[in-house]
Short mmCIF file of C-alpha atoms in Angstrom, two decimals:
data_model
loop_
_atom_site.label_atom_id
_atom_site.label_comp_id
_atom_site.label_asym_id
_atom_site.label_seq_id
_atom_site.Cartn_x
_atom_site.Cartn_y
_atom_site.Cartn_z
CA UNK A 24 39.01 -29.47 24.86
CA UNK A 25 40.77 -25.91 23.68
CA UNK A 26 44.01 -25.94 25.23
CA UNK A 27 47.09 -27.18 22.98
CA UNK A 28 47.91 -31.13 23.63
CA UNK A 29 51.58 -31.54 24.25
CA UNK A 30 52.72 -35.35 24.33
CA UNK A 31 56.31 -36.27 24.80
CA UNK A 32 59.11 -38.58 23.41
CA UNK A 33 62.05 -39.02 26.08
CA UNK A 34 65.10 -41.53 25.72
CA UNK A 35 65.71 -43.54 28.76
CA UNK A 36 69.51 -42.75 27.97
CA UNK A 37 68.93 -39.12 29.64
CA UNK A 38 68.41 -38.26 33.21
CA UNK A 39 64.88 -37.23 34.43
CA UNK A 40 65.39 -35.01 36.69
CA UNK A 41 67.90 -32.62 33.89
CA UNK A 42 65.71 -32.96 31.18
CA UNK A 43 62.50 -32.08 33.50
CA UNK A 44 64.22 -28.95 33.84
CA UNK A 45 65.11 -27.93 30.67
CA UNK A 46 61.68 -28.96 29.68
CA UNK A 47 59.94 -26.76 31.92
CA UNK A 48 62.02 -24.08 30.90
CA UNK A 49 61.54 -24.35 26.99
CA UNK A 50 58.17 -24.36 27.27
CA UNK A 51 57.49 -21.62 29.87
CA UNK A 52 59.13 -19.48 27.15
CA UNK A 53 56.88 -21.19 24.05
CA UNK A 54 53.89 -20.62 26.27
CA UNK A 55 53.89 -17.47 28.27
CA UNK A 56 50.47 -17.61 28.77
CA UNK A 57 50.60 -21.33 29.85
CA UNK A 58 48.15 -22.01 27.43
CA UNK A 59 48.89 -26.08 26.95
CA UNK A 60 47.88 -28.97 28.71
CA UNK A 61 51.09 -31.59 29.23
CA UNK A 62 50.33 -35.20 28.12
CA UNK A 63 53.04 -36.74 28.47
CA UNK A 64 53.98 -40.17 27.25
CA UNK A 65 49.83 -41.08 27.32
CA UNK A 66 49.27 -40.82 23.78
CA UNK A 67 45.81 -42.56 24.42
CA UNK A 68 43.96 -39.18 22.96
CA UNK A 69 46.15 -38.21 20.67
CA UNK A 70 44.36 -36.07 18.01
CA UNK A 71 41.26 -35.10 20.15
CA UNK A 72 42.52 -32.11 20.75
CA UNK A 73 42.61 -28.78 18.04
CA UNK A 74 46.55 -28.88 18.03
CA UNK A 75 48.72 -31.77 19.20
CA UNK A 76 52.58 -31.59 19.22
CA UNK A 77 54.59 -34.10 20.40
CA UNK A 78 57.78 -32.60 22.43
CA UNK A 79 60.83 -34.38 21.30
CA UNK A 80 62.56 -33.95 24.71
CA UNK A 81 65.82 -35.77 23.64
CA UNK A 82 68.24 -37.29 21.51
CA UNK A 83 67.63 -41.48 20.65
CA UNK A 84 64.04 -40.62 20.41
CA UNK A 85 63.62 -42.06 17.10
CA UNK A 86 63.21 -45.70 17.14
CA UNK A 87 60.30 -45.03 19.90
CA UNK A 88 58.43 -42.35 17.65
CA UNK A 89 58.75 -45.10 15.06
CA UNK A 90 56.73 -47.72 17.19
CA UNK A 91 54.27 -45.27 18.08
CA UNK A 92 53.75 -44.16 14.61
CA UNK A 93 51.41 -47.17 13.98
CA UNK A 94 48.95 -46.26 16.73
CA UNK A 95 48.79 -42.80 15.77
CA UNK A 96 48.11 -43.56 12.14
CA UNK A 97 45.36 -45.65 13.41
CA UNK A 98 44.08 -42.60 15.18
CA UNK A 99 43.67 -40.63 11.88
CA UNK A 100 47.09 -38.62 12.43
CA UNK A 101 48.25 -37.93 8.86
CA UNK A 102 50.53 -34.82 9.63
CA UNK A 103 52.85 -34.27 12.60
CA UNK A 104 54.16 -31.26 14.32
CA UNK A 105 57.63 -32.30 16.56
CA UNK A 106 58.39 -29.41 19.31
CA UNK A 107 62.17 -29.30 19.93
CA UNK A 108 64.31 -27.00 22.57
CA UNK A 109 67.23 -27.28 20.46
CA UNK A 110 68.73 -29.11 23.57
CA UNK A 111 69.90 -32.72 24.53
CA UNK A 112 69.91 -33.49 20.66
CA UNK A 113 66.56 -32.62 20.76
CA UNK A 114 66.74 -31.46 17.17
CA UNK A 115 68.94 -34.20 15.56
CA UNK A 116 66.11 -36.57 16.94
CA UNK A 117 62.99 -34.52 15.11
CA UNK A 118 65.23 -34.24 11.73
CA UNK A 119 65.31 -37.94 11.81
CA UNK A 120 62.02 -38.56 12.39
CA UNK A 121 60.44 -36.07 9.92
CA UNK A 122 62.95 -37.67 7.22
CA UNK A 123 61.27 -40.79 8.32
CA UNK A 124 57.78 -39.12 7.71
CA UNK A 125 58.74 -38.16 4.31
CA UNK A 126 60.10 -41.25 3.00
CA UNK A 127 56.76 -42.97 4.33
CA UNK A 128 54.54 -40.52 2.27
CA UNK A 129 53.66 -38.48 5.65
CA UNK A 130 53.75 -34.82 6.65
CA UNK A 131 55.46 -33.52 8.97
CA UNK A 132 57.29 -29.95 10.85
CA UNK A 133 59.64 -29.52 13.04
CA UNK A 134 59.10 -26.73 15.58
CA UNK A 135 61.90 -24.92 16.22
CA UNK A 136 63.62 -21.13 16.45
CA UNK A 137 63.06 -18.45 18.85
CA UNK A 138 60.48 -18.60 21.19
CA UNK A 139 58.86 -15.68 19.68
CA UNK A 140 58.68 -17.78 16.18
CA UNK A 141 57.87 -21.23 17.50
CA UNK A 142 55.09 -19.49 19.86
CA UNK A 143 53.69 -17.54 17.07
CA UNK A 144 53.85 -20.56 14.53
CA UNK A 145 51.87 -22.86 17.62
CA UNK A 146 49.32 -20.22 17.84
CA UNK A 147 48.71 -20.21 13.70
CA UNK A 148 48.46 -24.08 13.64
CA UNK A 149 46.11 -23.70 16.77
CA UNK A 150 43.62 -21.48 14.75
CA UNK A 151 44.08 -23.80 11.92
CA UNK A 152 42.99 -27.03 14.01
CA UNK A 153 40.25 -25.24 15.99
CA UNK A 154 38.61 -24.01 12.51
CA UNK A 155 38.77 -27.73 11.36
CA UNK A 156 37.12 -29.26 14.54
CA UNK A 157 34.46 -26.30 13.77
CA UNK A 158 33.91 -27.49 10.87
CA UNK A 159 34.11 -31.10 11.16
CA UNK A 160 30.91 -32.88 11.19
CA UNK A 161 29.34 -30.20 9.07
CA UNK A 162 25.89 -30.86 6.86
CA UNK A 163 25.81 -29.14 3.81
CA UNK A 164 22.24 -28.55 2.17
CA UNK A 165 22.04 -28.13 -1.40
CA UNK A 166 18.35 -26.76 -2.08
CA UNK A 167 17.83 -27.66 -5.92
CA UNK A 168 21.08 -28.36 -7.99
CA UNK A 169 23.90 -25.74 -8.94
CA UNK A 170 22.92 -23.07 -11.29
CA UNK A 171 23.12 -24.72 -14.98
CA UNK A 172 25.78 -22.40 -15.85
CA UNK A 173 27.94 -23.07 -12.70
CA UNK A 174 29.90 -25.86 -15.58
CA UNK A 175 33.29 -25.42 -13.48
CA UNK A 176 31.79 -25.34 -9.78
CA UNK A 177 31.06 -28.79 -9.18
CA UNK A 178 31.98 -30.13 -5.63
CA UNK A 179 33.21 -33.63 -5.20
CA UNK A 180 31.17 -35.14 -2.07
CA UNK A 181 33.66 -37.90 -1.53
CA UNK A 182 36.82 -35.28 -1.31
CA UNK A 183 35.12 -33.28 0.59
CA UNK A 184 34.28 -35.51 3.17
CA UNK A 185 37.44 -37.14 3.05
CA UNK A 186 39.38 -33.98 3.72
CA UNK A 187 37.06 -31.87 6.18
CA UNK A 188 34.46 -34.60 7.39
CA UNK A 189 31.58 -32.48 5.72
CA UNK A 190 28.08 -34.15 4.88
CA UNK A 191 26.26 -32.72 1.57
CA UNK A 192 23.01 -33.00 1.65
CA UNK A 193 20.54 -33.02 -1.29
CA UNK A 194 17.31 -30.94 -0.55
CA UNK A 195 14.54 -31.19 -3.31
CA UNK A 196 13.45 -27.85 -4.14
CA UNK A 197 9.77 -28.91 -3.69
CA UNK A 198 10.85 -29.79 -0.24
CA UNK A 199 11.59 -25.89 -0.11
CA UNK A 200 8.15 -24.72 -2.10
CA UNK A 201 6.23 -26.93 0.35
CA UNK A 202 7.92 -25.09 3.48
CA UNK A 203 7.58 -21.67 1.71
CA UNK A 204 3.60 -22.03 1.45
CA UNK A 205 3.33 -22.85 4.55
CA UNK A 206 5.72 -19.90 5.99
CA UNK A 207 4.83 -16.81 7.18
CA UNK A 208 5.96 -13.42 6.12
CA UNK A 209 6.76 -9.94 7.61
CA UNK A 210 5.37 -6.66 6.06
CA UNK A 211 8.34 -4.26 4.72
CA UNK A 212 10.06 -1.80 7.90
CA UNK A 213 8.95 1.77 7.70
CA UNK A 214 12.07 3.88 7.07
CA UNK A 215 14.17 1.60 5.12
CA UNK A 216 16.14 3.04 2.26
CA UNK A 217 14.91 1.84 -1.22
CA UNK A 218 16.33 2.86 -4.39
CA UNK A 219 13.15 1.22 -5.91
CA UNK A 220 9.87 0.44 -4.46
CA UNK A 221 10.34 -3.01 -3.56
CA UNK A 222 7.60 -3.03 -0.28
CA UNK A 223 5.28 -5.03 -2.03
CA UNK A 224 7.80 -8.08 -2.47
CA UNK A 225 9.15 -8.26 1.02
CA UNK A 226 6.69 -10.38 2.74
CA UNK A 227 7.27 -13.20 0.13
CA UNK A 228 11.11 -12.81 0.50
CA UNK A 229 10.76 -12.89 4.40
CA UNK A 230 8.49 -16.39 3.59
CA UNK A 231 11.80 -17.50 1.99
CA UNK A 232 13.59 -16.94 4.36
CA UNK A 233 11.48 -18.61 7.08
CA UNK A 234 11.41 -21.81 4.81
CA UNK A 235 15.19 -22.06 4.42
CA UNK A 236 15.40 -21.47 8.25
CA UNK A 237 13.15 -24.31 8.40
CA UNK A 238 14.90 -26.31 6.39
CA UNK A 239 18.34 -25.63 8.57
CA UNK A 240 16.66 -26.99 11.64
CA UNK A 241 14.87 -30.09 9.95
CA UNK A 242 18.12 -31.23 8.45
CA UNK A 243 20.68 -29.99 11.36
CA UNK A 244 22.34 -27.95 8.26
CA UNK A 245 25.16 -25.91 9.77
CA UNK A 246 25.59 -24.16 5.70
CA UNK A 247 23.39 -23.88 3.29
CA UNK A 248 23.00 -22.99 -0.88
CA UNK A 249 20.07 -22.83 -2.94
CA UNK A 250 19.52 -22.77 -6.81
CA UNK A 251 18.16 -19.64 -6.21
CA UNK A 252 17.27 -18.42 -9.82
CA UNK A 253 14.57 -20.83 -9.83
CA UNK A 254 12.90 -19.10 -7.20
CA UNK A 255 11.86 -16.13 -9.83
CA UNK A 256 9.65 -18.22 -11.49
CA UNK A 257 8.40 -20.81 -8.66
CA UNK A 258 7.59 -18.09 -5.93
CA UNK A 259 8.10 -14.76 -8.13
CA UNK A 260 10.65 -13.59 -5.93
CA UNK A 261 14.84 -13.95 -5.12
CA UNK A 262 16.82 -15.19 -2.22
CA UNK A 263 18.85 -12.34 -1.63
CA UNK A 264 17.23 -10.83 1.68
CA UNK A 265 17.13 -14.65 3.31
CA UNK A 266 20.90 -15.25 2.21
CA UNK A 267 21.91 -12.09 3.62
CA UNK A 268 20.50 -12.69 7.01
CA UNK A 269 21.13 -16.14 7.10
CA UNK A 270 25.02 -15.28 6.80
CA UNK A 271 24.68 -12.56 9.44
CA UNK A 272 23.12 -14.97 12.10
CA UNK A 273 26.31 -17.67 11.53
CA UNK A 274 25.12 -19.99 9.09
CA UNK A 275 26.90 -19.84 5.69
CA UNK A 276 24.75 -19.10 2.83
CA UNK A 277 25.39 -19.25 -0.84
CA UNK A 278 23.80 -18.67 -4.17
CA UNK A 279 23.28 -19.96 -7.19
CA UNK A 280 23.93 -23.53 -4.98
CA UNK A 281 27.60 -22.73 -5.47
CA UNK A 282 29.04 -25.62 -3.19
CA UNK A 283 32.81 -24.37 -3.74
CA UNK A 284 31.91 -20.85 -2.86
CA UNK A 285 30.04 -22.19 0.79
CA UNK A 286 32.92 -24.44 1.37
CA UNK A 287 35.05 -21.17 1.23
CA UNK A 288 32.65 -19.08 2.99
CA UNK A 289 32.65 -21.97 5.94
CA UNK A 290 36.48 -22.14 6.09
CA UNK A 291 37.01 -18.48 5.93
CA UNK A 292 34.29 -17.71 9.11
CA UNK A 293 36.09 -20.99 10.86
CA UNK A 294 39.38 -19.23 10.47
CA UNK A 295 38.49 -15.43 10.93
CA UNK A 296 35.42 -15.07 12.33
CA UNK A 297 34.49 -12.92 9.98
CA UNK A 298 31.38 -13.74 7.08
CA UNK A 299 32.61 -13.54 3.84
CA UNK A 300 30.76 -11.79 0.68
CA UNK A 301 30.39 -13.89 -2.45
CA UNK A 302 30.30 -11.90 -5.36
CA UNK A 303 31.78 -12.11 -9.06
CA UNK A 304 34.27 -9.83 -10.63
CA UNK A 305 32.34 -7.50 -13.29
CA UNK A 306 35.55 -5.45 -14.58
CA UNK A 307 39.37 -6.73 -14.15
CA UNK A 308 42.44 -4.13 -14.51
CA UNK A 309 45.30 -6.10 -14.68
CA UNK A 310 47.91 -3.11 -14.52
CA UNK A 311 46.78 -1.96 -11.56
CA UNK A 312 45.21 -4.76 -9.86
CA UNK A 313 41.62 -3.25 -9.32
CA UNK A 314 38.75 -5.24 -9.61
CA UNK A 315 34.86 -4.69 -9.70
CA UNK A 316 32.87 -7.31 -7.86
CA UNK A 317 29.20 -7.41 -7.62
CA UNK A 318 26.08 -9.31 -6.34
CA UNK A 319 22.80 -8.72 -5.58
CA UNK A 320 22.88 -9.74 -1.89
CA UNK A 321 25.75 -9.31 1.16
CA UNK A 322 25.43 -10.29 4.69
CA UNK A 323 24.19 -7.65 7.04
CA UNK A 324 26.96 -7.89 9.28
CA UNK A 325 29.53 -6.81 6.92
CA UNK A 326 27.70 -3.72 5.76
CA UNK A 327 27.97 -0.11 7.28
CA UNK A 328 24.63 0.48 5.71
CA UNK A 329 22.63 -0.62 3.37
CA UNK A 330 19.35 0.18 0.54
CA UNK A 331 17.17 -2.08 -0.56
CA UNK A 332 16.27 -2.59 -4.54
CA UNK A 333 15.16 -5.37 -6.96
CA UNK A 334 17.03 -8.26 -8.21
CA UNK A 335 19.26 -7.06 -11.08
CA UNK A 336 18.24 -9.52 -13.85
CA UNK A 337 15.22 -9.96 -12.99
CA UNK A 338 14.15 -6.66 -11.43
CA UNK A 339 11.81 -8.35 -9.14
CA UNK A 340 12.57 -9.13 -5.67
CA UNK A 341 14.51 -8.10 -2.68
CA UNK A 342 18.11 -7.26 -3.71
CA UNK A 343 20.65 -5.72 -1.48
CA UNK A 344 22.94 -2.28 -2.00
CA UNK A 345 25.55 -2.57 0.64
CA UNK A 346 28.33 -0.32 1.56
CA UNK A 347 31.18 -2.75 2.42
CA UNK A 348 33.19 -0.68 4.54
CA UNK A 349 36.62 0.68 3.22
CA UNK A 350 40.34 -0.88 4.17
CA UNK A 351 42.51 -4.59 3.98
CA UNK A 352 40.20 -7.39 2.66
CA UNK A 353 41.36 -10.72 1.56
CA UNK A 354 40.26 -12.94 -1.75
CA UNK A 355 39.62 -16.41 -1.16
CA UNK A 356 37.91 -19.46 -2.69
CA UNK A 357 38.76 -23.08 -2.88
CA UNK A 358 37.57 -25.60 -5.50
CA UNK A 359 35.11 -28.12 -5.53
CA UNK A 360 37.37 -30.87 -4.56
CA UNK A 361 39.60 -29.24 -2.52
CA UNK A 362 42.74 -29.54 -4.77
CA UNK A 363 43.38 -25.70 -5.54
CA UNK A 364 42.65 -22.73 -3.47
CA UNK A 365 43.32 -18.33 -4.56
CA UNK A 366 43.96 -16.41 -1.63
CA UNK A 367 45.25 -12.50 -2.25
CA UNK A 368 45.29 -9.64 0.04
CA UNK A 369 44.32 -6.22 -1.11
CA UNK A 370 42.39 -3.26 -0.21
CA UNK A 371 38.40 -2.41 -0.80
CA UNK A 372 38.99 1.24 -1.69
CA UNK A 373 35.25 2.19 -3.24
CA UNK A 374 31.74 1.28 -3.24
CA UNK A 375 29.80 2.27 -6.31
CA UNK A 376 26.44 1.83 -8.23
CA UNK A 377 25.63 0.99 -11.94
CA UNK A 378 22.14 0.44 -12.84
CA UNK A 379 23.61 -2.69 -15.20
CA UNK A 380 25.40 -4.64 -12.77
CA UNK A 381 24.52 -6.49 -9.32
CA UNK A 382 23.13 -4.46 -6.84
CA UNK A 383 26.16 -4.36 -4.36
CA UNK A 384 29.47 -3.38 -6.00
CA UNK A 385 32.91 -2.98 -4.34
CA UNK A 386 36.23 -2.07 -6.19
CA UNK A 387 39.60 -3.90 -4.62
CA UNK A 388 43.09 -3.49 -5.48
CA UNK A 389 44.97 -6.53 -5.41
CA UNK A 390 48.45 -7.56 -6.34
CA UNK A 391 48.59 -7.05 -10.50
CA UNK A 392 49.70 -10.78 -10.67
CA UNK A 393 46.79 -11.87 -8.80
CA UNK A 394 44.33 -9.74 -10.62
CA UNK A 395 46.14 -11.90 -13.65
CA UNK A 396 44.63 -14.91 -12.21
CA UNK A 397 41.31 -14.15 -12.97
CA UNK A 398 42.20 -14.09 -16.67
CA UNK A 399 43.94 -17.01 -16.52
CA UNK A 400 43.21 -19.86 -13.85
CA UNK A 401 40.52 -18.84 -12.27
CA UNK A 402 38.60 -21.05 -9.51
CA UNK A 403 35.08 -20.52 -11.15
CA UNK A 404 33.46 -16.87 -11.02
CA UNK A 405 32.45 -16.67 -7.35
CA UNK A 406 34.80 -15.62 -4.88
CA UNK A 407 34.60 -14.59 -1.34
CA UNK A 408 35.99 -11.20 -0.06
CA UNK A 409 36.54 -11.13 3.88
CA UNK A 410 37.31 -8.28 5.75
CA UNK A 411 40.98 -8.38 7.05
CA UNK A 412 44.18 -9.68 5.95
CA UNK A 413 44.26 -13.31 6.18
CA UNK A 414 46.15 -14.38 3.68
CA UNK A 415 48.87 -16.65 5.95
CA UNK A 416 46.28 -17.84 8.04
CA UNK A 417 44.27 -19.15 4.83
CA UNK A 418 46.99 -20.92 3.23
CA UNK A 419 48.06 -22.62 6.67
CA UNK A 420 44.42 -24.44 6.36
#
């Protein structure tokens, strides 16, 4: 069900023929492409569409809405979007209904104004609804546990389930190791660019990828995160290449068992269609708003080119020095209980390479007040960098 559902409430005091004529004219202006499905007064499937609108067609609809509300709440509805034409006392009734919702601890919004404003607002809400439905039912695999240093990046499974309908699946590291031992690798391709010789590490990096793919399939996962530093000692390699490939294939995959980072990647991917780059700040200039972010992996569908290297901290395995195209970007992060978010728009102004940092290094310029957030109230160290400007859409989600 990709179209927007429009349900109607109409007072019996108004002439139906006159109301219908006004309604048709109004809906044609708001939906110039006809991208809606009229459900009328039958609310039996309310909430099954990405976006369900309640079109308050006339005044006197308040009591009807109040009588419908218990049934709508049983369907899981908690936020209500009231569409109003501004005619036949539609707006007055909508304001009374919204006040009633607020008094009862429920959320809502009256969609009213010019056709352009209402149409754009509906488009945003529909994008958010589609993203929520895309995420709903996703199973996240956590291979091993979050890395020991992620002391502020715990996830709350109950909150994640309650707010997103996402399940966390704990997968023992031993299960991964069994999959790795039986996985097939692949030789290093000829002619790839290398900063250091990583050819002897390539086969096992491919085996890590194959093992993670098998786990994704076995557990029906939509996203995965790995306690990847354990791989340094257990298999003598890193997950950098595997995560880069999984992300490029549309399977959000985060490093270090970081579930909040993974949730941020899932949300941004569902909303924008773009894969996100998980990285941590290495240097911050709050005066200019310039931040150097770095990490040893980056989704291969983001980079315009890449050079393969070793993993920075360990000097082994296959890391990635990727070139992230310059231009508009958004920095995004949610907390592990989904109670907080950070989102800032900026510009990616430079790619660089320093031997004493993780291999992919990008410099962003964001508003200075947003840069200060990192030094005063950050949501952990990892943040997600997404191509394009998406602040309004991410904030609405």
